[in-house]
Coordinates of C-alpha atoms in Angstrom, one line a residue:
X1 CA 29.1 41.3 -1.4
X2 CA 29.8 39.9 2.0
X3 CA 26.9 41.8 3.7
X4 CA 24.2 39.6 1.5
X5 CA 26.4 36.7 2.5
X6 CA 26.4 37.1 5.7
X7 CA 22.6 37.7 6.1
X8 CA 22.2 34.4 4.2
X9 CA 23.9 32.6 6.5
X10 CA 22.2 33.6 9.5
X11 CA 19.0 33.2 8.2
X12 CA 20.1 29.7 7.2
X13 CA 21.3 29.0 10.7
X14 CA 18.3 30.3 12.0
X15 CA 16.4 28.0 10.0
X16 CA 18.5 24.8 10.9
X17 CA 18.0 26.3 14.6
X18 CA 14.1 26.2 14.2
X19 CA 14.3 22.3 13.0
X20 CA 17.0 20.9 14.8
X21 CA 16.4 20.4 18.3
X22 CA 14.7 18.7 20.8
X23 CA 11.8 16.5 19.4
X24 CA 9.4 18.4 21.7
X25 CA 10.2 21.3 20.6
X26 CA 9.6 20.2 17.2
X27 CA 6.0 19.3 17.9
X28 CA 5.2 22.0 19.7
X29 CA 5.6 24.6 15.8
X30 CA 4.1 22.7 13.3
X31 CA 3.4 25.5 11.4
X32 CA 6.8 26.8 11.5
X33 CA 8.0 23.3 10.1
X34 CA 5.0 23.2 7.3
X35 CA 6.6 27.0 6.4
X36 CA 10.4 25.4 6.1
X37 CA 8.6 22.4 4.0
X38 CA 5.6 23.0 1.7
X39 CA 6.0 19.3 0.3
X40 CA 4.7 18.0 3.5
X41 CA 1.3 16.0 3.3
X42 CA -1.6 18.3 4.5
X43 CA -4.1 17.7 7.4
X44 CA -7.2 16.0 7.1
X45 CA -10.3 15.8 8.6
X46 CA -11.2 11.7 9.7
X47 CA -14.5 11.2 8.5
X48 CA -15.6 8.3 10.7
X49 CA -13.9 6.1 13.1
X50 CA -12.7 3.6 10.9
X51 CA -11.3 5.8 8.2
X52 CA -7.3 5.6 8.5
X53 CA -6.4 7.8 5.9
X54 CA -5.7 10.7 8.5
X55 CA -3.4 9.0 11.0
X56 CA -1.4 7.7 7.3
X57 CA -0.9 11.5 6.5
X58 CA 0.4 12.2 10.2
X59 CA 2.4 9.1 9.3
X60 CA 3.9 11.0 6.1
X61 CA 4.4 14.1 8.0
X62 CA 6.5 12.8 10.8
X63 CA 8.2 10.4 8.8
X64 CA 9.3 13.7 7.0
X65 CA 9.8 15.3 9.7
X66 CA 12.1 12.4 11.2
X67 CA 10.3 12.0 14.1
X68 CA 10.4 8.0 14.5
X69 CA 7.9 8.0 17.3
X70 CA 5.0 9.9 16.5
X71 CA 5.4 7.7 13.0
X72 CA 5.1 4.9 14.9
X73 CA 1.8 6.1 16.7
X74 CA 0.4 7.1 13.7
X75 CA 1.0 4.1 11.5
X76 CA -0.2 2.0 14.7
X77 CA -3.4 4.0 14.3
X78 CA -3.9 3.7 10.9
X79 CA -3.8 0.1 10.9
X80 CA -6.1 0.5 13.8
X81 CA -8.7 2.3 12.3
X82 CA -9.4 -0.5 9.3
X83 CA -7.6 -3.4 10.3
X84 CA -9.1 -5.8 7.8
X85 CA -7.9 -2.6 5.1
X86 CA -5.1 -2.4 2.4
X87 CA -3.9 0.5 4.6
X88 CA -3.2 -2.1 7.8
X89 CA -0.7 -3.7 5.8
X90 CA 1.1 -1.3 4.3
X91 CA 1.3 0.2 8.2
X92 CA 2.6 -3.1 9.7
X93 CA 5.5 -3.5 6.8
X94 CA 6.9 -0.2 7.7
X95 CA 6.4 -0.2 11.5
X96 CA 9.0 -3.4 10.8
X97 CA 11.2 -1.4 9.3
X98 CA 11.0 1.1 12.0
X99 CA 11.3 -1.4 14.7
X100 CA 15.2 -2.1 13.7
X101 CA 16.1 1.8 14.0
X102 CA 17.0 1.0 18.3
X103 CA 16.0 -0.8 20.9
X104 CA 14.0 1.6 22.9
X105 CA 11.7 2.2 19.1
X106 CA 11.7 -1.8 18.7
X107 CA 9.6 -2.0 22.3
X108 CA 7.5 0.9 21.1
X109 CA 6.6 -1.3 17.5
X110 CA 6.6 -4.7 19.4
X111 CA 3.9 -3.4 21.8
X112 CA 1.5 -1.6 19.5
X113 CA 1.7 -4.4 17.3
X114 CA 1.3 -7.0 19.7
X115 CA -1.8 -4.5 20.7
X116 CA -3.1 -5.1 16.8
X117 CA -2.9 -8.8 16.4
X118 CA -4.5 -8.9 19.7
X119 CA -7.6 -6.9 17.8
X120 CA -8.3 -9.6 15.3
X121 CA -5.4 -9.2 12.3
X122 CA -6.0 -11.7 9.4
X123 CA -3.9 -12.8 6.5
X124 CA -1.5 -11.2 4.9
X125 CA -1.6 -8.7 8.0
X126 CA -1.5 -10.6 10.6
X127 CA 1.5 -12.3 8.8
X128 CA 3.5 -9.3 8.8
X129 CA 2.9 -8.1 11.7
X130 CA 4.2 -11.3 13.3
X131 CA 7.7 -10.2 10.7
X132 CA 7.6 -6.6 12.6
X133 CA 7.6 -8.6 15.5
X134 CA 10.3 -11.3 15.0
X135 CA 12.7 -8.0 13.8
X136 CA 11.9 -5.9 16.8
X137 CA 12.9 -8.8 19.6
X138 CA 15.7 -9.5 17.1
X139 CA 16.8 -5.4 17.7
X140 CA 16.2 -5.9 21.6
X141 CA 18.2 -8.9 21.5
X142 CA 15.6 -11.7 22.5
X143 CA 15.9 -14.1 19.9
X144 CA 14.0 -17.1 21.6
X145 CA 10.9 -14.2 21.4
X146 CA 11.7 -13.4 17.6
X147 CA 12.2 -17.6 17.0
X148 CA 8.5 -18.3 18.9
X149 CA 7.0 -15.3 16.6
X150 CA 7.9 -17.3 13.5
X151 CA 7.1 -20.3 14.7
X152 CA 3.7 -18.7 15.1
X153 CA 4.2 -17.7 11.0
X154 CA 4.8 -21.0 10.6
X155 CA 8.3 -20.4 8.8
X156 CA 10.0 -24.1 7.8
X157 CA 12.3 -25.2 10.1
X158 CA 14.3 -27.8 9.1
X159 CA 14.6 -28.4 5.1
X160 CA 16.2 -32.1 3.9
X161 CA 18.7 -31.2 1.3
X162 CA 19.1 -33.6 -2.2
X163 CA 21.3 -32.9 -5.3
X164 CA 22.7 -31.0 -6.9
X165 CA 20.8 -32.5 -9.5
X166 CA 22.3 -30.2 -12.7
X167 CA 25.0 -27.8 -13.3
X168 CA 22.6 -25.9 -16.0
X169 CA 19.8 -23.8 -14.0
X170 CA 17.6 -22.7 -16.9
X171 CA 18.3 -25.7 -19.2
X172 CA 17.9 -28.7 -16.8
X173 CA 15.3 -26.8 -14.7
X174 CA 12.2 -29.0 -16.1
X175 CA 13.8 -32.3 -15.5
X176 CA 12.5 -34.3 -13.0
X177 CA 14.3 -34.9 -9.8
X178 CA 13.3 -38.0 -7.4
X179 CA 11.7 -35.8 -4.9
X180 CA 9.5 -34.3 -7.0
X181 CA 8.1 -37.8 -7.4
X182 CA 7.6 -38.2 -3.5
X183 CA 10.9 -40.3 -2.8
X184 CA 13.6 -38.9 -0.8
X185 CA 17.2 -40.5 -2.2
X186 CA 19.8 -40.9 0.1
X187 CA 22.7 -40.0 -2.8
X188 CA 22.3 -38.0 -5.7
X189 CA 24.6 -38.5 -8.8
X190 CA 27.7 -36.6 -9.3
X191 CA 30.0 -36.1 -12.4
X192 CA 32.3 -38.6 -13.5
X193 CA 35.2 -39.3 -10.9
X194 CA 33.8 -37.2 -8.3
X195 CA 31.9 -38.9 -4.8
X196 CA 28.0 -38.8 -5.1
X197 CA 26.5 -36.0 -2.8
X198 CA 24.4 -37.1 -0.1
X199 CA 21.5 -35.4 1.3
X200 CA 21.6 -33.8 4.2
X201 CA 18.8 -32.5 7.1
X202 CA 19.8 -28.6 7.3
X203 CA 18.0 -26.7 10.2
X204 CA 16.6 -23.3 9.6
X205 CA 16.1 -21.6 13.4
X206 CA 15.5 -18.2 11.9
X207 CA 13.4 -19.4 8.5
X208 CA 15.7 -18.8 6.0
X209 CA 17.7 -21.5 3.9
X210 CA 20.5 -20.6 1.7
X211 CA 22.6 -22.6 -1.0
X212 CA 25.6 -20.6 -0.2
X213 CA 27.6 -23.5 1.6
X214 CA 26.7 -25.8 -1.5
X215 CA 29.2 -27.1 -3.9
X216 CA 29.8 -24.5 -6.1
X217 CA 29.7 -27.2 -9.4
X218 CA 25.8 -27.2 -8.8
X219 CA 22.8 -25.1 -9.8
X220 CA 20.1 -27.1 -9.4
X221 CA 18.6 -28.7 -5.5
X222 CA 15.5 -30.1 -4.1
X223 CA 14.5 -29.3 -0.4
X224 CA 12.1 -31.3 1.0
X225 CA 10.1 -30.8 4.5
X226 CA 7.0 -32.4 6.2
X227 CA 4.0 -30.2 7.9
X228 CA 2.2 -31.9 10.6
X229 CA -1.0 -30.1 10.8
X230 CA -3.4 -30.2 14.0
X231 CA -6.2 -28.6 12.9
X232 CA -6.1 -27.8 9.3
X233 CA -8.3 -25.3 7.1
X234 CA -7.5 -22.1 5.1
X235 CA -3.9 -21.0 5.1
X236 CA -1.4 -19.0 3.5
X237 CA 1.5 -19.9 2.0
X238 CA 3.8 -17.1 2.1
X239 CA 7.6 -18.0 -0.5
X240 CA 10.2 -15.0 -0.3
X241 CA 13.3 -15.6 -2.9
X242 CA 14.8 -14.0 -6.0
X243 CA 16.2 -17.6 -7.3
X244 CA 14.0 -19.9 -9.9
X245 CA 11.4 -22.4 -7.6
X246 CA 8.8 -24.4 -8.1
X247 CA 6.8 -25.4 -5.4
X248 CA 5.0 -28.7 -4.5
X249 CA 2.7 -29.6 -1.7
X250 CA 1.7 -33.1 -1.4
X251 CA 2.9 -33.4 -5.6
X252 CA 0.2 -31.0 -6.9
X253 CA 2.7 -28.1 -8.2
X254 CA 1.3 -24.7 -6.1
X255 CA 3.5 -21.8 -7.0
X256 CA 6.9 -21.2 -9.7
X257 CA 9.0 -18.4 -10.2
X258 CA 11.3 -18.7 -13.4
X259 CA 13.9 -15.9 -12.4
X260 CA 16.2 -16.7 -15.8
X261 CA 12.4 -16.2 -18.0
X262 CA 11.7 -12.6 -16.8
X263 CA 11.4 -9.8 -13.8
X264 CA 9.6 -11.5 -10.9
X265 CA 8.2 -10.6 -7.3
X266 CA 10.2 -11.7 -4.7
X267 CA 7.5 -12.1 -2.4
X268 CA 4.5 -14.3 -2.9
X269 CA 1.3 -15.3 -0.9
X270 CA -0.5 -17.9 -1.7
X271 CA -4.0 -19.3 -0.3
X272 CA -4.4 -22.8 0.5
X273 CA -6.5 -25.3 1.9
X274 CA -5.3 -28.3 3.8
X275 CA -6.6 -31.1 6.1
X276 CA -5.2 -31.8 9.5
X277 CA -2.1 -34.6 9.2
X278 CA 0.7 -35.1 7.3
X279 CA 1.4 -32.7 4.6
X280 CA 5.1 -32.8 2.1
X281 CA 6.5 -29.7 0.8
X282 CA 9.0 -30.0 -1.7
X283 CA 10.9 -26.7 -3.4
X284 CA 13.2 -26.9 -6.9
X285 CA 15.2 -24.2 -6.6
X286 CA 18.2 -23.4 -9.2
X287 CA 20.7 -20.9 -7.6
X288 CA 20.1 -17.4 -9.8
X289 CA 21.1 -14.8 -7.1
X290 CA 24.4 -16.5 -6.2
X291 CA 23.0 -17.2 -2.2
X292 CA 20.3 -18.9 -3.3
X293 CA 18.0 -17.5 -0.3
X294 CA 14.5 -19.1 0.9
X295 CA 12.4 -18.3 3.3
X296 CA 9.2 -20.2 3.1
X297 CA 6.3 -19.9 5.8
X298 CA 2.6 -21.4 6.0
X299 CA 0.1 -19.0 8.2
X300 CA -3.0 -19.6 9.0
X301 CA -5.4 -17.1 6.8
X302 CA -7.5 -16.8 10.1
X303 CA -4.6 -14.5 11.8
X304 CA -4.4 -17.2 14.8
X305 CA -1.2 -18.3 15.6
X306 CA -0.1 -21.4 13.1
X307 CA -0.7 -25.1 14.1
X308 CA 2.2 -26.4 11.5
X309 CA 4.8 -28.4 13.1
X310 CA 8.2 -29.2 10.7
X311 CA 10.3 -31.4 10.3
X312 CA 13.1 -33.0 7.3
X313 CA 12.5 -36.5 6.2
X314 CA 14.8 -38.8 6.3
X315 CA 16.3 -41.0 2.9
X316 CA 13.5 -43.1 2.2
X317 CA 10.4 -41.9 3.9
X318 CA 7.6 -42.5 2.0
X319 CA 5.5 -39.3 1.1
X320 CA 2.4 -39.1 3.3
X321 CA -1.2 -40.3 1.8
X322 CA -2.6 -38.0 -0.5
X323 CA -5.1 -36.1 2.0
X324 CA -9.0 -35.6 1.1
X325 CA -10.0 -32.5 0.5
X326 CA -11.1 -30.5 3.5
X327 CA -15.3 -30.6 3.2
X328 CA -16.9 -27.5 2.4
X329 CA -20.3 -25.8 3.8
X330 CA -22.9 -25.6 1.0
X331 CA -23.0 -21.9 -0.1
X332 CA -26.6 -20.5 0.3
X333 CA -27.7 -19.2 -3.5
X334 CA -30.3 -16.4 -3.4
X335 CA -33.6 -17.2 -4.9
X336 CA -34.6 -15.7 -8.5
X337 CA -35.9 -12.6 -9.0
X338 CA -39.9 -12.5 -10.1
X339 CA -40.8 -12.9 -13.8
X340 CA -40.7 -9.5 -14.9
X341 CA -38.4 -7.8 -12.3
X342 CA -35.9 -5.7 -13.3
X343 CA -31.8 -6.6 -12.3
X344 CA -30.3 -3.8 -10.6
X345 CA -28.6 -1.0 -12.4
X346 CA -24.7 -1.1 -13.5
X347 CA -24.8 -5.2 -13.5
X348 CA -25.0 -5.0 -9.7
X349 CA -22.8 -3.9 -6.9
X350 CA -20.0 -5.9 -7.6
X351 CA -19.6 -3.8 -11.0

């Protein structure tokens, strides 16, 4: 019996020999590592230029294969290949995850992604990619880079603080509060026999407001911050939380996530379109996950850096005027078809 063990063991050890070791060395057998590990995603032929689906496979197979950097090349290509794709931003998320793994891998993400944005990244893309960007600097210890890469998201900055307005998060979360009506109170009411809670101008350097320093007796706050926009157009307003919001820009309600009503995503983007100026943001948020976390951030959809400039009102600020809507070119509509003519087959290529 201890023959058969024995051999086991060395063939084991040979086998952990074969896969651990140098990273070069691991390269340089693939098909001694594709023998240790069927499951690995096979090879595949690119059938154009822009087709990324090959560089996501060698993705796969060296994130299997733990080998950090050729992921990163590989994930950098992908998103390369098809940047306007689905593919780019699934690439760009995880490159941010891999830029926190060291310092040396954080300058090997911040460069290939600063390499992609300069390319021509748009939307929801471009947005992350300016996240794997503000984590990498973060990992190499330069937070006035990761602070200006945000600031290029267009993360809020500085939030003014009211209430809180209710102990009862899911009850009381439909009643009105003052600053959902554009004023900005300088006290809101407490219980009886305790000091009326005034508001407060919290700044945000890194984006991310949290109700953890709050008094514990309340559930239910309104934050309030002004965009000054340059340039105005299409943007995207991208909220990150797991509490209950709803969100307001310049009183017309844009987005609401009701955290105590079911299971919700965490993560929303929303398109919008705003005129240059003055533009107020208000956010009801009930404390749910016990922090009470926001991070709230307005883009530009066109991937170009954002022209949003923040800043907290102060009590009694009026709200700005409610902007016209930005104009719009006239879209071009395609003559009829000929009496007679028969429509294309299916309903058409967008069936």
């Amino acid at each position: 019996m201890r023959r058969p063990a024995a051999a086991l063991l060395c063939a084991t050890l040979a086998a952990g020999t074969a896969c651990v070791g140098p990273r070069s060395a691991g390269r340089a057998q693939p098909a001694a590592a594709a023998a240790l590990d069927p499951g690995l995603p096979p090879e595949r032929a690119a059938r154009g230029p822009s087709d990324p689906w090959p560089a996501l496979a060698r993705a796969l197979r060296a994130r299997r294969l733990l080998d950090g950097g050729a992921e990163v090349e590989a994930l950098l290509a992908a998103a390369g290949a098809a940047p306007t794709g689905p593919l780019a931003t699934l690439a760009v998320r995880r490159l941010a995850e891999l830029g926190e793994e060291s310092p040396a891998r954080a300058a090997q993400v911040d460069a290939g992604v600063a390499r992609l944005l300069a390319g021509g990244l748009r939307g929801v893309t471009a947005f992350r990619a300016r996240v794997a960007r503000a984590l990498a600097a973060e990992a190499q210890g330069d937070h006035a880079a990761a602070a200006r890469f945000r600031a290029e998201n267009g993360a809020v900055s500085a939030w003014t603080v009211t209430g809180p307005w209710s102990e009862l998060r899911a009850l009381d979360f439909d009643r009105p509060v003052p600053p959902e009506s554009g004023s900005v109170p300088d006290l809101a009411p407490a219980p009886a026999g305790l000091p009326a809670y005034p508001t407060r101008t919290i700044p945000a350097p890194d984006g991310t407001f949290a109700l953890e320093g709050e008094p514990p007796g309340g559930d239910v706050y309104a934050l309030v911050s002004d965009a000054a926009l340059s340039r105005g157009g299409r943007y995207l307003l991208a909220v990150s939380t797991a509490a209950s919001i709803r969100v307001e820009i310049d009183g017309a309600p844009v987005h609401e996530r009701r955290a105590f009503a079911a299971w919700l995503p965490s993560v929303s983007y929303l398109p919008l379109e705003l005129g240059p100026g003055r533009h107020r943001l208000v956010v009801k948020i009930a404390r749910t996950d016990g922090a009470g976390s926001l991070s709230v951030s307005l883009a530009r959809a066109d991937g170009a850096p954002s022209d949003v400039a923040w800043s907290g009102p102060s009590p009694g600020d009026p709200p700005p005027p409610t902007p016209p809507p930005p104009p719009r070119a006239p879209r071009a509509r395609p003559p009829p078809p000929p009496r007679g003519a028969r429509g294309p087959p299916h309903g058409g290529a967008a069936l």
